[in-house]
PDB file of C-alpha atoms in Angstrom:
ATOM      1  CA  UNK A   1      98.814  93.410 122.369  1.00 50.00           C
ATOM      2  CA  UNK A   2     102.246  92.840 122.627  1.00 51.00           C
ATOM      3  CA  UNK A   3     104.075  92.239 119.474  1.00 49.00           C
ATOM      4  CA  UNK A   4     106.538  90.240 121.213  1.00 52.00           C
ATOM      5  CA  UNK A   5     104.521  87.797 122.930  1.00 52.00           C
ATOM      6  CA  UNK A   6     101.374  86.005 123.213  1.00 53.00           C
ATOM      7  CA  UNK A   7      99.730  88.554 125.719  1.00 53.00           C
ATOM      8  CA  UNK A   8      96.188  89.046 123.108  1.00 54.00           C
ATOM      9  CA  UNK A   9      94.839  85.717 124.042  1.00 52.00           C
ATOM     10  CA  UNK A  10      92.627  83.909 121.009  1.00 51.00           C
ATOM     11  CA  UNK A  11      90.230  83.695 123.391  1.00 53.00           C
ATOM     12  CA  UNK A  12      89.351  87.404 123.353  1.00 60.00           C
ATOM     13  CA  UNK A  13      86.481  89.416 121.675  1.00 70.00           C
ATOM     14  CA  UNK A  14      88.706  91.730 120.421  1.00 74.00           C
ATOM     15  CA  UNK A  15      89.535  93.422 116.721  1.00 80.00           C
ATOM     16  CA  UNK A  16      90.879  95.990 115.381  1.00 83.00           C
ATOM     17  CA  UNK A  17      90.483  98.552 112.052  1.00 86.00           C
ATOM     18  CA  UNK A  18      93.518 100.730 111.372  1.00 84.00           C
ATOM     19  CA  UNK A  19      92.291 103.715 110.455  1.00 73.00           C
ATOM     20  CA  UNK A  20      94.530 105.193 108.590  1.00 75.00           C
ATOM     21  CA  UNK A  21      97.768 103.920 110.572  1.00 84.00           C
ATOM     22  CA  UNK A  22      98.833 101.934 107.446  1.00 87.00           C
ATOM     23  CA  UNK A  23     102.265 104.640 107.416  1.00 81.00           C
ATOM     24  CA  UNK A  24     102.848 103.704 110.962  1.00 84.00           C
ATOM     25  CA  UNK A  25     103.374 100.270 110.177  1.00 89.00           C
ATOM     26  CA  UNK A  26     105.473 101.238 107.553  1.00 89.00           C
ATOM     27  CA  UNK A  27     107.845 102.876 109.914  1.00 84.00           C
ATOM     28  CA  UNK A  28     108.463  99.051 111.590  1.00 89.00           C
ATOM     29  CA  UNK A  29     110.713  96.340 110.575  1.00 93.00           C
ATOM     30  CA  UNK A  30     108.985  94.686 107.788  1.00 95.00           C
ATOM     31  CA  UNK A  31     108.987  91.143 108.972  1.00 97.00           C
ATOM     32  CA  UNK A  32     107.687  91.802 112.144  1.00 96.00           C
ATOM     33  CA  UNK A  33     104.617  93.627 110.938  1.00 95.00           C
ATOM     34  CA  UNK A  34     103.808  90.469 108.714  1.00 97.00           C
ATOM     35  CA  UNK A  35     103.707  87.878 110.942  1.00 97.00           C
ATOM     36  CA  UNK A  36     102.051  90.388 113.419  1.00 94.00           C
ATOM     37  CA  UNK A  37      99.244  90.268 110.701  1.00 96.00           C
ATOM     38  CA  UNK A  38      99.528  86.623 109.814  1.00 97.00           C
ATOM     39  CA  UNK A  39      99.233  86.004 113.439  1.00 95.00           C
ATOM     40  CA  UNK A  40      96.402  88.317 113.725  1.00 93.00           C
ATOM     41  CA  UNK A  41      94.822  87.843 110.566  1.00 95.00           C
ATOM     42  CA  UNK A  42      91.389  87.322 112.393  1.00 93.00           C
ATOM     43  CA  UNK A  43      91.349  90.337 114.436  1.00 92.00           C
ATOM     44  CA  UNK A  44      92.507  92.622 112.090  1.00 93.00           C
ATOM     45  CA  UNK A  45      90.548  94.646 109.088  1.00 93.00           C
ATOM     46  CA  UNK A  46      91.096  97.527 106.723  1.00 92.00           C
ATOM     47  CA  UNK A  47      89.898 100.979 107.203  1.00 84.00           C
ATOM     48  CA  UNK A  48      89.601 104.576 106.765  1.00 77.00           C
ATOM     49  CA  UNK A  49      89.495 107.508 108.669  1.00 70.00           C
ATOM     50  CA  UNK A  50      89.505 109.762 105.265  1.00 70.00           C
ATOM     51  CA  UNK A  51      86.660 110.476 103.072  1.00 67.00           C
ATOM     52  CA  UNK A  52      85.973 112.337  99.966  1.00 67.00           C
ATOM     53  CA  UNK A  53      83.642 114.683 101.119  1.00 75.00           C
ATOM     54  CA  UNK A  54      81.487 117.410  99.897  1.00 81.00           C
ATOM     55  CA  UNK A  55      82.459 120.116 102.726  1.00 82.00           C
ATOM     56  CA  UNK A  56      85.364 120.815 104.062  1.00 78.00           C
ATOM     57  CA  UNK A  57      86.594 120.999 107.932  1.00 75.00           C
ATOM     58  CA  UNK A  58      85.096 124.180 108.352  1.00 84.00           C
ATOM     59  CA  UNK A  59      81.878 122.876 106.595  1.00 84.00           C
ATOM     60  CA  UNK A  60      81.842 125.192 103.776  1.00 89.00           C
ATOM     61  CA  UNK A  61      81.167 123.856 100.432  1.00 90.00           C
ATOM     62  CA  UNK A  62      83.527 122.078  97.999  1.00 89.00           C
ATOM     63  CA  UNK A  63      83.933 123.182  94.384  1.00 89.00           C
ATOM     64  CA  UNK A  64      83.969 120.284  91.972  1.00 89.00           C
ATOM     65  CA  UNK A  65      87.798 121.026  91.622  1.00 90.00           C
ATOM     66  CA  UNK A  66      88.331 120.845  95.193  1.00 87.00           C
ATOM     67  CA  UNK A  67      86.552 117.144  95.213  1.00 87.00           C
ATOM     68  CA  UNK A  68      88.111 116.060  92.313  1.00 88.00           C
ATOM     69  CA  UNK A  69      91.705 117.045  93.764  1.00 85.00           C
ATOM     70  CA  UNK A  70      90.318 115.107  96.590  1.00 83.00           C
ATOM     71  CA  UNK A  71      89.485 111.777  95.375  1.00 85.00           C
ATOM     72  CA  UNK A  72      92.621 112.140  93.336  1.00 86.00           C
ATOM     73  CA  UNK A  73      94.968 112.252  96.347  1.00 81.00           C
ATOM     74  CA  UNK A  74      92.899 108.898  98.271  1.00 83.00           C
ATOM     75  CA  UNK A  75      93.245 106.869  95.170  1.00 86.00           C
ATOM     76  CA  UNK A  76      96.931 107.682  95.220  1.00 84.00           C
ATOM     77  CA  UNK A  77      97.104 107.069  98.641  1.00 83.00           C
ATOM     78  CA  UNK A  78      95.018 104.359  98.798  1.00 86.00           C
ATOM     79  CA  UNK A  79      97.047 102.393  95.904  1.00 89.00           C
ATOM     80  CA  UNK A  80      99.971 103.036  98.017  1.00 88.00           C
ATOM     81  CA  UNK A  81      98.707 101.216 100.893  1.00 90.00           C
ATOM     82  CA  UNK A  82      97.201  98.175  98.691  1.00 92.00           C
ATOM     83  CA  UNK A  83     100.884  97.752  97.270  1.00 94.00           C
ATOM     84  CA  UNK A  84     102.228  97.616 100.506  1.00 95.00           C
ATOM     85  CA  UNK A  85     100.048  94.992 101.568  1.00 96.00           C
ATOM     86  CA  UNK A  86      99.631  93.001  98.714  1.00 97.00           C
ATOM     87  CA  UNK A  87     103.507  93.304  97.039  1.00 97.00           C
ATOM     88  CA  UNK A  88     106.785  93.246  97.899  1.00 96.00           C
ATOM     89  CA  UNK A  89     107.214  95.761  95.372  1.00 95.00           C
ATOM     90  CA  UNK A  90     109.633  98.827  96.722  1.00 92.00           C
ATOM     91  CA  UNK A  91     107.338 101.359  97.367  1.00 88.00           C
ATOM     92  CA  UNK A  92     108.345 105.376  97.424  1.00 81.00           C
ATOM     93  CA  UNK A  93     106.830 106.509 101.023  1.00 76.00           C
ATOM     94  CA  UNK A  94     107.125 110.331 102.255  1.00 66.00           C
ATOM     95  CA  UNK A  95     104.636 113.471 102.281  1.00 55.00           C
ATOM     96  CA  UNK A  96     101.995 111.384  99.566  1.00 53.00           C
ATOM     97  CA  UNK A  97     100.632 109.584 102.527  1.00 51.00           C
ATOM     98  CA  UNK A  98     101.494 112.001 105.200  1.00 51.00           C
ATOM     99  CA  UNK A  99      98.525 114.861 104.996  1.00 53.00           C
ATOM    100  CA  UNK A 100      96.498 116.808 103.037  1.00 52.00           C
ATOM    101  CA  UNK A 101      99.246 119.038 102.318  1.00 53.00           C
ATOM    102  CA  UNK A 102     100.928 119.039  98.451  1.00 49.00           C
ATOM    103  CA  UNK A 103     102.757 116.146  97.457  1.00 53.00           C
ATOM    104  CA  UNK A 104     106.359 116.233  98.103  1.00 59.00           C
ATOM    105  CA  UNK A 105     108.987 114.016  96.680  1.00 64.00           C
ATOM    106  CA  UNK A 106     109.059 110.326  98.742  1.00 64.00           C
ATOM    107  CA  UNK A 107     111.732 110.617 101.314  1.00 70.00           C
ATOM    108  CA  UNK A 108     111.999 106.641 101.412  1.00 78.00           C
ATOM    109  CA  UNK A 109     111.294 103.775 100.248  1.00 87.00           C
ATOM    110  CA  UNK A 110     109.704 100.282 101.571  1.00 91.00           C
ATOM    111  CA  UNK A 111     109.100  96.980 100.586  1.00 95.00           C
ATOM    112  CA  UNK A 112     105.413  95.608 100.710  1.00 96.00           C
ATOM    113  CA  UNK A 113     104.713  92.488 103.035  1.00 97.00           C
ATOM    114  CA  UNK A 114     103.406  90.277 100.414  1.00 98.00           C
ATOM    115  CA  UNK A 115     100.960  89.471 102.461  1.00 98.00           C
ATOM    116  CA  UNK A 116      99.597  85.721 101.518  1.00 98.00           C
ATOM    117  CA  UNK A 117      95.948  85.822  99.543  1.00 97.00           C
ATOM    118  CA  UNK A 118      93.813  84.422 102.449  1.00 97.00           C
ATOM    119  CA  UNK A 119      95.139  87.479 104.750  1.00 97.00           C
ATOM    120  CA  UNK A 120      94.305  90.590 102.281  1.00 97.00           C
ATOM    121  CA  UNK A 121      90.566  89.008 102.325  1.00 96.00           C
ATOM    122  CA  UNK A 122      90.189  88.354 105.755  1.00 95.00           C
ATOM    123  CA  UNK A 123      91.724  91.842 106.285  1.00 95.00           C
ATOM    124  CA  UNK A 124      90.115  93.521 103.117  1.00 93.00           C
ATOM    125  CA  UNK A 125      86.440  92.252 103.548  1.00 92.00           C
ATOM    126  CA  UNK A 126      85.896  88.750 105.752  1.00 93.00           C
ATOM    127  CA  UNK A 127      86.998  90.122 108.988  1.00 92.00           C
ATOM    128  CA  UNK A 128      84.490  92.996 108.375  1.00 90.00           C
ATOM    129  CA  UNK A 129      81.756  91.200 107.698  1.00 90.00           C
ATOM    130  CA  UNK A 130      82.556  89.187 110.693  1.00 89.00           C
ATOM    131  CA  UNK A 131      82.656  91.927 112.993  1.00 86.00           C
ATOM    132  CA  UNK A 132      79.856  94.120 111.491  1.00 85.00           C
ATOM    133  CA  UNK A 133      76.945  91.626 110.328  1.00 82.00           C
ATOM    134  CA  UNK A 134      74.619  92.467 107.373  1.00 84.00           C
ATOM    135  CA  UNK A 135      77.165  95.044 105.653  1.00 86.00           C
ATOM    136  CA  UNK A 136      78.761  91.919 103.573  1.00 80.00           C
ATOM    137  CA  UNK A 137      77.642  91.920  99.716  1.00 74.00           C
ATOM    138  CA  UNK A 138      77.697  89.692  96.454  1.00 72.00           C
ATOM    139  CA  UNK A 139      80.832  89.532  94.379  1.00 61.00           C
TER     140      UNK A 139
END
């Protein structure tokens, strides 16, 4: 698609998850991400690329410690990335959400796109259900 113009056609079977690109978007102008996602809303859903898992990359074990350090660092991270969607709260941004490596201090900071209520659950849970029957679940 081409954030500039109407090239993705509404007529297209076509989404997309991010992955784990939230900090990418966080790199471009604010108000052009959100209406990207307004526009978008439909073809656009949360997700992950990161897990808190019970080996590591060269499949050896994790000590509790190491999973616990783990799941530390994606709630961190992941609160980040809710804020930024859900606020316009000024949000520090730097080596937290950049890799696995220790935190460093934020090198900037951006403001959340306040994204309106009926976006975050189309892109939290609707468009997910949508896209991937039989995975959606009482609330």
């Amino acid at each position: 698609c081409d954030w500039s113009s109407d090239v993705c056609s509404s007529d297209l079977n076509f989404a997309v998850e991010l992955g784990g690109r939230t900090r990418y978007f966080m790199w471009q102008a604010r108000e052009k991400v959100r209406q990207f996602f307004i526009k978008y809303q439909d073809r656009i859903m949360f997700g992950t690329d990161r897990g808190g898992g019970l080996v590591n990359w060269k499949g050896e074990e994790k000590t509790p410690a190491e999973i616990e350090e783990n799941i530390k660092g994606l709630l961190k991270r992941y609160d980040i990335f809710l804020r930024y969607y859900a606020t316009d709260d000024e949000i520090p941004w730097g080596d937290q959400i950049y890799s696995d490596e220790p935190v460093g201090d934020s090198k900037y900071m951006v403001k959340g796109l306040a994204l309106p209520k009926e976006v975050l659950k189309k892109f939290f849970y609707d468009n997910a259900v949508k896209w991937f029957p039989g995975i959606n679940k009482d609330f």
